[in-house]
Short mmCIF file of C-alpha atoms and ligand atoms in Angstrom, two decimals:
data_model
loop_
_atom_site.label_atom_id
_atom_site.label_comp_id
_atom_site.label_asym_id
_atom_site.label_seq_id
_atom_site.Cartn_x
_atom_site.Cartn_y
_atom_site.Cartn_z
CA UNK A 6 108.29 64.72 56.76
CA UNK A 7 107.51 68.38 56.24
CA UNK A 8 103.79 69.17 56.62
CA UNK A 9 101.61 71.05 54.11
CA UNK A 10 100.24 74.24 55.67
CA UNK A 11 97.14 76.16 54.52
CA UNK A 12 97.46 79.74 53.34
CA UNK A 13 95.14 82.56 54.40
CA UNK A 14 94.40 84.93 51.55
CA UNK A 15 94.70 88.09 53.65
CA UNK A 16 97.11 90.99 54.02
CA UNK A 17 98.71 92.53 57.09
CA UNK A 18 97.87 96.13 57.94
CA UNK A 19 101.31 97.66 57.36
CA UNK A 20 101.18 96.33 53.77
CA UNK A 21 97.56 97.09 52.89
CA UNK A 22 94.75 98.88 54.74
CA UNK A 23 93.02 96.39 57.07
CA UNK A 24 90.43 97.88 59.39
CA UNK A 25 90.41 95.16 62.05
CA UNK A 26 93.47 92.92 61.64
CA UNK A 27 92.78 90.92 64.83
CA UNK A 28 89.30 89.99 63.55
CA UNK A 29 90.76 89.11 60.14
CA UNK A 30 93.34 86.78 61.71
CA UNK A 31 90.68 85.29 64.01
CA UNK A 32 88.52 84.48 60.98
CA UNK A 33 91.51 82.92 59.18
CA UNK A 34 92.22 80.74 62.20
CA UNK A 35 88.57 79.69 62.47
CA UNK A 36 88.66 78.63 58.81
CA UNK A 37 92.14 77.09 58.62
CA UNK A 38 93.04 75.92 62.12
CA UNK A 39 95.90 76.70 64.49
CA UNK A 40 98.70 76.82 61.91
CA UNK A 41 98.61 78.76 58.65
CA UNK A 42 100.70 81.08 56.52
CA UNK A 43 100.03 84.59 55.28
CA UNK A 44 101.93 86.05 52.32
CA UNK A 45 101.90 89.81 52.73
CA UNK A 46 104.17 92.57 51.45
CA UNK A 47 106.52 90.04 49.85
CA UNK A 48 107.08 88.16 53.09
CA UNK A 49 105.79 84.83 54.37
CA UNK A 50 104.34 84.87 57.90
CA UNK A 51 103.91 81.58 59.77
CA UNK A 52 101.11 82.00 62.31
CA UNK A 53 100.96 79.50 65.17
CA UNK A 54 98.18 79.32 67.76
CA UNK A 55 98.24 75.68 68.91
CA UNK A 56 100.10 74.35 71.97
CA UNK A 57 102.96 72.73 70.05
CA UNK A 58 103.54 75.70 67.75
CA UNK A 59 103.33 78.34 70.48
CA UNK A 60 105.64 76.39 72.78
CA UNK A 61 108.14 76.03 69.92
CA UNK A 62 107.79 79.75 69.15
CA UNK A 63 108.96 80.81 72.62
CA UNK A 64 111.81 78.26 72.58
CA UNK A 65 113.45 79.49 69.34
CA UNK A 66 117.02 80.63 69.63
CA UNK A 67 117.45 84.39 68.96
CA UNK A 68 120.27 83.60 66.50
CA UNK A 69 117.88 81.54 64.36
CA UNK A 70 114.71 83.64 64.63
CA UNK A 71 115.19 87.05 66.15
CA UNK A 72 112.80 89.07 68.31
CA UNK A 73 115.21 92.03 68.27
CA UNK A 74 115.13 92.25 64.48
CA UNK A 75 111.37 91.62 64.30
CA UNK A 76 110.81 94.53 66.73
CA UNK A 77 113.17 96.78 64.82
CA UNK A 78 111.45 95.99 61.51
CA UNK A 79 108.11 96.92 63.07
CA UNK A 80 109.29 100.04 64.90
CA UNK A 81 111.24 101.55 62.00
CA UNK A 82 107.92 102.11 60.27
CA UNK A 83 107.52 104.90 62.82
CA UNK A 84 110.96 105.62 64.28
CA UNK A 85 113.99 107.01 62.40
CA UNK A 86 116.88 104.55 61.97
CA UNK A 87 119.45 106.70 63.79
CA UNK A 88 117.63 106.03 67.06
CA UNK A 89 118.65 102.37 66.89
CA UNK A 90 122.32 102.95 66.02
CA UNK A 91 125.01 102.93 68.71
CA UNK A 92 122.78 102.26 71.72
CA UNK A 93 124.74 101.41 74.85
CA UNK A 94 121.88 100.60 77.20
CA UNK A 95 120.30 97.18 76.97
CA UNK A 96 117.18 97.28 79.12
CA UNK A 97 118.00 93.85 80.63
CA UNK A 98 121.21 95.15 82.14
CA UNK A 99 119.48 98.29 83.35
CA UNK A 100 116.90 96.36 85.32
CA UNK A 101 119.13 93.60 86.62
CA UNK A 102 121.58 95.97 88.28
CA UNK A 103 119.01 98.05 90.08
CA UNK A 104 116.68 96.87 92.80
CA UNK A 105 113.08 97.94 93.12
CA UNK A 106 114.00 100.33 95.93
CA UNK A 107 115.87 102.55 93.46
CA UNK A 108 112.68 103.51 91.65
CA UNK A 109 109.94 103.32 94.29
CA UNK A 110 110.58 106.87 95.40
CA UNK A 111 110.37 108.09 91.81
CA UNK A 112 107.05 106.28 91.34
CA UNK A 113 105.62 107.86 94.49
CA UNK A 114 106.75 111.32 93.40
CA UNK A 115 105.09 110.86 89.99
CA UNK A 116 101.84 109.69 91.59
CA UNK A 117 101.87 112.67 93.96
CA UNK A 118 102.14 115.14 91.06
CA UNK A 119 99.40 113.32 89.22
CA UNK A 120 97.05 113.71 92.22
CA UNK A 121 98.07 117.32 92.56
CA UNK A 122 96.96 117.78 88.96
CA UNK A 123 93.64 116.01 89.56
CA UNK A 124 92.83 118.20 92.56
CA UNK A 125 90.03 117.32 94.94
CA UNK A 126 87.13 116.73 92.59
CA UNK A 127 86.39 116.50 88.88
CA UNK A 128 86.33 114.04 86.03
CA UNK A 129 89.03 112.52 83.90
CA UNK A 130 89.45 110.18 80.96
CA UNK A 131 91.07 107.11 82.47
CA UNK A 132 93.54 106.27 79.69
CA UNK A 133 94.60 109.90 79.22
CA UNK A 134 95.32 110.03 82.97
CA UNK A 135 97.23 106.74 82.96
CA UNK A 136 99.24 107.79 79.91
CA UNK A 137 100.37 111.04 81.52
CA UNK A 138 101.21 109.24 84.74
CA UNK A 139 103.07 106.54 82.80
CA UNK A 140 105.25 109.26 81.26
CA UNK A 141 105.94 110.76 84.65
CA UNK A 142 106.72 107.43 86.33
CA UNK A 143 109.06 106.39 83.54
CA UNK A 144 110.90 109.69 83.10
CA UNK A 145 111.46 109.99 86.85
CA UNK A 146 112.85 106.44 86.93
CA UNK A 147 115.16 106.34 83.90
CA UNK A 148 115.11 109.88 82.49
CA UNK A 149 116.48 111.92 85.38
CA UNK A 150 113.46 114.24 85.06
CA UNK A 151 111.65 114.66 88.33
CA UNK A 152 107.85 114.85 87.99
CA UNK A 153 106.49 118.35 87.89
CA UNK A 154 103.54 120.40 86.71
CA UNK A 155 105.85 122.75 84.87
CA UNK A 156 104.56 123.48 81.32
CA UNK A 157 107.92 122.27 79.95
CA UNK A 158 106.99 118.83 81.23
CA UNK A 159 103.92 118.98 79.00
CA UNK A 160 106.18 119.85 76.02
CA UNK A 161 108.35 116.85 76.83
CA UNK A 162 105.35 114.54 76.86
CA UNK A 163 104.11 116.03 73.58
CA UNK A 164 107.47 115.25 71.94
CA UNK A 165 107.31 111.63 73.15
CA UNK A 166 103.75 111.33 71.92
CA UNK A 167 104.78 112.56 68.46
CA UNK A 168 107.65 110.07 68.36
CA UNK A 169 105.62 107.17 69.87
CA UNK A 170 106.97 104.02 68.19
CA UNK A 171 104.01 101.94 69.35
CA UNK A 172 101.83 103.69 66.74
CA UNK A 173 103.43 101.26 64.27
CA UNK A 174 101.23 98.52 65.75
CA UNK A 175 98.49 100.57 67.46
CA UNK A 176 97.57 102.28 64.19
CA UNK A 177 99.53 100.46 61.45
CA UNK A 178 97.32 101.81 58.70
CA UNK A 179 97.56 105.41 59.92
CA UNK A 180 101.35 105.07 60.22
CA UNK A 181 101.88 104.05 56.60
CA UNK A 182 102.66 107.61 55.51
CA UNK A 183 105.55 108.02 57.98
CA UNK A 184 108.31 106.36 55.95
CA UNK A 185 107.31 108.37 52.85
CA UNK A 186 107.51 111.57 54.92
CA UNK A 187 111.14 110.76 55.75
CA UNK A 188 110.14 110.57 59.45
CA UNK A 189 110.12 114.39 59.39
CA UNK A 190 107.87 114.94 62.41
CA UNK A 191 109.57 112.16 64.36
CA UNK A 192 113.03 113.63 63.69
CA UNK A 193 111.86 117.05 64.90
CA UNK A 194 110.47 115.46 68.08
CA UNK A 195 113.71 113.56 68.64
CA UNK A 196 115.73 116.77 68.29
CA UNK A 197 113.54 118.46 70.92
CA UNK A 198 114.04 115.51 73.28
CA UNK A 199 117.81 115.53 72.77
CA UNK A 200 117.93 119.20 73.74
CA UNK A 201 115.88 118.53 76.88
CA UNK A 202 118.01 115.58 77.98
CA UNK A 203 121.23 117.55 77.52
CA UNK A 204 119.89 119.78 80.31
CA UNK A 205 119.01 116.75 82.44
CA UNK A 206 122.57 115.43 82.03
CA UNK A 207 124.04 118.80 83.08
CA UNK A 208 121.77 118.91 86.13
CA UNK A 209 122.68 115.34 87.00
CA UNK A 210 126.45 115.89 86.85
CA UNK A 211 126.00 118.47 89.62
CA UNK A 212 124.09 115.93 91.79
CA UNK A 213 124.96 112.31 90.89
CA UNK A 214 122.49 109.68 92.14
CA UNK A 215 122.70 105.88 91.77
CA UNK A 216 119.47 105.22 89.89
CA UNK A 217 118.45 103.92 86.46
CA UNK A 218 119.25 107.27 84.81
CA UNK A 219 122.65 107.28 86.55
CA UNK A 220 123.31 103.84 85.06
CA UNK A 221 122.59 105.19 81.56
CA UNK A 222 124.79 108.27 82.14
CA UNK A 223 127.68 106.04 83.35
CA UNK A 224 127.69 104.11 80.09
CA UNK A 225 128.72 107.26 78.21
CA UNK A 226 131.43 108.51 80.59
CA UNK A 227 134.22 107.96 78.03
CA UNK A 228 132.52 109.92 75.20
CA UNK A 229 133.06 113.56 74.20
CA UNK A 230 130.36 116.06 75.30
CA UNK A 231 128.18 116.09 72.18
CA UNK A 232 128.38 112.35 71.57
CA UNK A 233 127.69 111.70 75.25
CA UNK A 234 124.65 113.99 75.43
CA UNK A 235 123.16 112.59 72.25
CA UNK A 236 123.95 109.02 73.27
CA UNK A 237 122.36 109.40 76.70
CA UNK A 238 119.29 111.09 75.24
CA UNK A 239 118.76 108.36 72.65
CA UNK A 240 119.28 105.58 75.21
CA UNK A 241 116.67 107.18 77.47
CA UNK A 242 114.31 107.83 74.56
CA UNK A 243 114.44 104.22 73.41
CA UNK A 244 113.82 102.83 76.91
CA UNK A 245 110.96 105.27 77.39
CA UNK A 246 109.40 104.46 74.02
CA UNK A 247 109.57 100.78 75.04
CA UNK A 248 107.63 101.61 78.19
CA UNK A 249 104.96 103.47 76.18
CA UNK A 250 104.01 100.26 74.34
CA UNK A 251 102.25 98.67 77.29
CA UNK A 252 102.61 100.26 80.70
CA UNK A 253 100.07 103.07 80.63
CA UNK A 254 97.47 100.94 78.86
CA UNK A 255 97.87 98.10 81.39
CA UNK A 256 97.45 100.64 84.20
CA UNK A 257 94.29 101.99 82.56
CA UNK A 258 92.77 98.52 82.23
CA UNK A 259 93.72 97.61 85.81
CA UNK A 260 91.95 100.67 87.24
CA UNK A 261 89.06 100.34 84.79
CA UNK A 262 88.38 96.69 85.64
CA UNK A 263 88.53 97.50 89.36
CA UNK A 264 85.98 100.28 88.96
CA UNK A 265 83.72 97.77 87.23
CA UNK A 266 84.30 95.24 90.08
CA UNK A 267 83.72 97.32 93.21
CA UNK A 268 84.07 94.43 95.69
CA UNK A 269 87.56 93.66 94.46
CA UNK A 270 88.32 97.40 94.47
CA UNK A 271 87.27 97.58 98.15
CA UNK A 272 89.80 94.87 99.03
CA UNK A 273 92.56 96.71 97.18
CA UNK A 274 91.51 99.94 98.89
CA UNK A 275 91.80 98.14 102.22
CA UNK A 276 95.49 97.64 101.48
CA UNK A 277 95.70 94.20 99.85
CA UNK A 278 98.77 94.72 97.65
CA UNK A 279 99.03 91.05 96.71
CA UNK A 280 95.54 91.27 95.27
CA UNK A 281 96.42 94.55 93.52
CA UNK A 282 99.27 92.79 91.72
CA UNK A 283 96.97 89.93 90.73
CA UNK A 284 94.54 92.50 89.34
CA UNK A 285 97.35 94.03 87.26
CA UNK A 286 98.23 90.62 85.82
CA UNK A 287 94.60 89.75 85.17
CA UNK A 288 93.82 93.01 83.39
CA UNK A 289 97.03 92.74 81.37
CA UNK A 290 96.09 89.19 80.34
CA UNK A 291 92.67 90.27 79.14
CA UNK A 292 93.87 93.43 77.38
CA UNK A 293 96.94 91.91 75.68
CA UNK A 294 96.86 92.31 71.88
CA UNK A 295 100.56 91.68 71.40
CA UNK A 296 101.67 90.36 68.08
CA UNK A 297 104.65 88.28 69.13
CA UNK A 298 106.93 87.82 66.15
CA UNK A 299 110.37 86.57 65.23
CA UNK A 300 112.34 87.34 62.05
CA UNK A 301 113.84 84.13 60.65
CA UNK A 302 117.59 84.55 60.13
CA UNK A 303 118.44 80.97 59.12
CA UNK A 304 116.41 78.19 57.51
CA UNK A 305 115.14 75.95 60.27
CA UNK A 306 112.56 73.31 61.18
CA UNK A 307 109.68 74.47 63.36
CA UNK A 308 107.38 72.18 65.34
CA UNK A 309 103.74 73.05 64.79
CA UNK A 310 100.38 71.45 65.54
CA UNK A 311 100.32 70.26 61.90
CA UNK A 312 103.77 68.69 62.07
CA UNK A 313 107.26 70.00 61.38
CA UNK A 314 107.53 72.82 58.84
CA UNK A 315 110.58 74.30 57.14
CA UNK A 316 110.72 78.06 57.66
CA UNK A 317 113.24 79.99 55.61
CA UNK A 318 115.46 83.01 56.04
CA UNK A 319 113.42 86.19 55.54
CA UNK A 320 110.15 84.65 56.83
CA UNK A 321 108.45 85.69 60.07
CA UNK A 322 106.96 83.45 62.74
CA UNK A 323 104.18 84.92 64.85
CA UNK A 324 101.42 84.39 67.35
CA UNK A 325 98.83 86.86 68.60
CA UNK A 326 97.88 87.07 72.27
CA UNK A 327 94.44 88.50 71.50
CA UNK A 328 93.55 85.10 70.01
CA UNK A 329 94.84 82.89 72.84
CA UNK A 330 94.86 84.72 76.19
CA UNK A 331 91.12 84.68 76.79
CA UNK A 332 90.22 81.47 74.98
CA UNK A 333 92.96 78.86 75.50
CA UNK A 334 90.92 77.13 78.24
CA UNK A 335 87.33 77.39 79.52
CA UNK A 336 86.76 80.27 81.95
CA UNK A 337 89.56 82.51 80.65
CA UNK A 338 87.02 84.93 79.21
CA UNK A 339 86.07 86.11 82.71
CA UNK A 340 87.84 88.64 84.94
CA UNK A 341 89.12 86.73 87.97
CA UNK A 342 92.28 88.06 89.64
CA UNK A 343 92.34 85.07 92.01
CA UNK A 344 93.49 82.87 89.14
CA UNK A 345 97.00 84.32 89.74
CA UNK A 346 99.45 83.08 92.36
CA UNK A 347 103.00 84.45 92.55
CA UNK A 348 102.77 85.89 89.02
CA UNK A 349 101.71 82.54 87.54
CA UNK A 350 98.35 81.09 86.63
CA UNK A 351 97.24 78.80 89.47
CA UNK A 352 95.95 76.14 87.12
CA UNK A 353 98.32 76.51 84.19
CA UNK A 354 98.20 72.70 84.00
CA UNK A 355 94.63 72.99 82.67
CA UNK A 356 96.04 74.68 79.55
CA UNK A 357 97.15 72.64 76.55
CA UNK A 358 100.45 74.58 76.96
CA UNK A 359 101.16 77.20 79.61
CA UNK A 360 102.61 79.46 76.89
CA UNK A 361 99.10 79.93 75.46
CA UNK A 362 98.49 82.62 78.07
CA UNK A 363 101.04 85.43 78.28
CA UNK A 364 101.18 88.77 80.06
CA UNK A 365 104.90 89.65 80.17
CA UNK A 366 106.05 86.83 77.87
CA UNK A 367 107.76 83.47 78.24
CA UNK A 368 111.29 82.18 77.84
CA UNK A 369 114.40 84.17 77.11
CA UNK A 370 112.57 87.31 75.95
CA UNK A 371 110.33 87.64 79.00
CA UNK A 372 109.88 91.34 79.75
CA UNK A 373 112.84 92.61 81.80
CA UNK A 374 110.67 95.42 83.17
CA UNK A 375 108.02 93.18 84.71
CA UNK A 376 108.93 93.91 88.37
CA UNK A 377 109.08 97.65 87.64
CA UNK A 378 105.79 97.63 85.73
CA UNK A 379 103.91 95.69 88.38
CA UNK A 380 105.34 97.91 91.13
CA UNK A 381 104.23 100.99 89.18
CA UNK A 382 100.72 99.71 88.48
CA UNK A 383 100.20 98.51 92.06
CA UNK A 384 101.44 101.80 93.54
CA UNK A 385 99.33 103.96 91.22
CA UNK A 386 96.17 101.87 91.48
CA UNK A 387 96.30 101.42 95.26
CA UNK A 388 97.01 105.11 95.86
CA UNK A 389 94.23 106.25 93.52
CA UNK A 390 91.64 104.03 95.22
CA UNK A 391 92.89 105.02 98.65
CA UNK A 392 92.68 108.74 97.92
CA UNK A 393 89.54 109.14 95.84
CA UNK A 394 85.98 107.93 95.58
CA UNK A 395 85.63 107.08 91.91
CA UNK A 396 82.55 106.63 89.77
CA UNK A 397 83.02 105.08 86.32
CA UNK A 398 80.84 106.64 83.61
CA UNK A 399 81.44 103.61 81.36
CA UNK A 400 80.31 100.02 81.68
CA UNK A 401 82.80 98.24 79.47
CA UNK A 402 86.25 98.78 77.96
CA UNK A 403 86.78 97.80 74.33
CA UNK A 404 90.07 97.59 72.40
CA UNK A 405 90.59 99.94 69.46
CA UNK A 406 89.91 98.04 66.24
CA UNK A 407 93.01 98.70 64.16
CA UNK A 408 95.55 97.77 66.85
CA UNK A 409 97.70 94.67 66.38
CA UNK A 410 100.33 94.55 69.11
CA UNK A 411 100.84 95.71 72.69
CA UNK A 412 98.20 96.13 75.38
CA UNK A 413 94.92 97.46 73.96
CA UNK A 414 94.18 101.15 73.83
CA UNK A 415 90.57 101.97 74.61
CA UNK A 416 88.17 102.45 71.70
CA UNK A 417 86.03 104.92 73.59
CA UNK A 418 86.61 107.51 76.30
CA UNK A 419 86.40 105.93 79.77
CA UNK A 420 85.30 108.87 81.89
CA UNK A 421 85.70 108.65 85.67
CA UNK A 422 84.30 111.12 88.17
CA UNK A 423 86.35 111.50 91.32
CA UNK A 424 86.19 113.19 94.68
CA UNK A 425 88.70 113.19 97.53
CA UNK A 426 87.70 110.69 100.20
C1 LIG Y 505 102.51 96.31 81.81
C2 LIG Y 505 103.60 96.63 81.18
C3 LIG Y 505 104.33 95.72 80.22
C4 LIG Y 505 103.91 94.59 79.58
C5 LIG Y 505 102.54 93.92 79.64
C6 LIG Y 505 105.04 94.11 78.80
C7 LIG Y 505 105.00 92.95 77.99
C8 LIG Y 505 106.10 92.42 77.37
C9 LIG Y 505 106.11 91.16 76.64
C10 LIG Y 505 104.88 90.27 76.43
C11 LIG Y 505 107.37 90.95 76.19
C12 LIG Y 505 107.87 89.74 75.41
C13 LIG Y 505 107.64 89.90 73.93
C14 LIG Y 505 108.09 88.73 73.08
O1 LIG Y 505 108.46 87.66 73.58
O2 LIG Y 505 108.05 88.91 71.86
C15 LIG Y 505 108.16 92.09 76.61
C16 LIG Y 505 109.50 92.26 76.32
C17 LIG Y 505 110.18 93.43 76.57
N1 LIG Y 505 109.75 94.52 77.30
FE1 LIG Y 505 107.97 94.70 78.22
N2 LIG Y 505 106.09 94.96 78.95
C18 LIG Y 505 105.71 95.95 79.82
C19 LIG Y 505 106.49 97.00 80.25
C20 LIG Y 505 107.74 97.30 79.79
C21 LIG Y 505 108.50 98.48 80.13
C22 LIG Y 505 108.03 99.53 81.13
C23 LIG Y 505 109.67 98.41 79.43
C24 LIG Y 505 110.84 99.37 79.38
C25 LIG Y 505 110.97 100.39 80.12
C26 LIG Y 505 109.67 97.18 78.69
C27 LIG Y 505 110.70 96.73 77.90
C28 LIG Y 505 110.73 95.47 77.30
C29 LIG Y 505 111.87 94.97 76.55
C30 LIG Y 505 113.19 95.71 76.30
C31 LIG Y 505 111.54 93.69 76.09
C32 LIG Y 505 112.36 92.76 75.20
C33 LIG Y 505 113.08 91.72 76.00
C34 LIG Y 505 113.89 90.80 75.09
O3 LIG Y 505 113.86 90.93 73.89
O4 LIG Y 505 114.58 89.93 75.61
N3 LIG Y 505 108.48 96.53 78.93
N4 LIG Y 505 107.37 92.95 77.33
#
């Protein structure tokens, strides 16, 4: 028998202005329970927060309810369509073929330039620092652009920041004008990036290296010059935009939490890399705001905590990590890196379903860049603590209110004073 499901009379922020969509969905859940629908912008959204529904969510076959299409529908509110057409690099293949060793050197080089930029003493805004470093770490790893302090590197970062697809869920209300503008600013930024990557390709053909960028270049070896240069640039741009959704913010939270927990920071500073990775997972868990969604391609039955429901083609199914990650079991509200063991929660059995807590996802869509991201965060955090004495001029980190998706950006400036040790 198909269950009757309550409907929340709310809208989603890309359809109508909603100041704090996470709070609005939290209130709907408090009123209606773990399973409810939202009709917004002509589409039905099935929200699931209970153990049965969330477990079923992660188990859905991509051909029946697609993450790829759900992501594309979200991102095209900010990114021009041509960026998605003709891509030859699937991030899964990129990561599976290349071992960690192929990018560790690039990460170290990016961190070195970032320290060079900081100098010996001063103050910085934590998330601005982590964002710039995230760009450098990524572009050195898959963009063939070695970290530098050259002003042209700043221009490159500016172009990525203008294009930034994650604004579709970080600031969905502020992004509503983009489609009407014909993606004019985004197209100009993309053109600037294509020109820059054509140079990177030319430099690379003189000195081939077997790294992630080399793997992208190889995929276009049969194409004519213009098609190849544009294809490589767009492959790199899409991978890099994917990295901008979460990596720099997770790094910011990891460092920020450590500065607020000096005893744990001392252990990381003493060289405990296993602990550093646990800290990265713990901060990511707490800061996760990801809206996980799937676009329904075929009518299907979905198990929920209210019974089986019939979802139909054109609907979306979704859950929101901000409403489960810190509340699915007692104690999850606290920062405690020791709850992690080998990238899993030690007592996942205490959860009604282990899928109720997610950092890099579950099931077939688990983040392919998890090993890279953890390596990057551990390297950057450990090196920063090792090199500098750091004093946080903030006592808490709060997520920005309008964001619905990805790891939280910080609502307020998190200023850190630093001095070489
Ligand atoms: C701390 C950093 C990161 C976090 C917390 C994170 C988190 C996630 C999560 C939760 C998912 C699953 C989403 C779902 O099931 O709907 C995911 C998927 C994905 N992530 Fe990440 N991610 C991170 C870094 C990156 C980076 C650096 C890249 C690319 C360079 C990347 C590329 C992807 C891709 C392509 C997928 C889709 C996989 C698929 O559809 O099968 N991620 N990520």
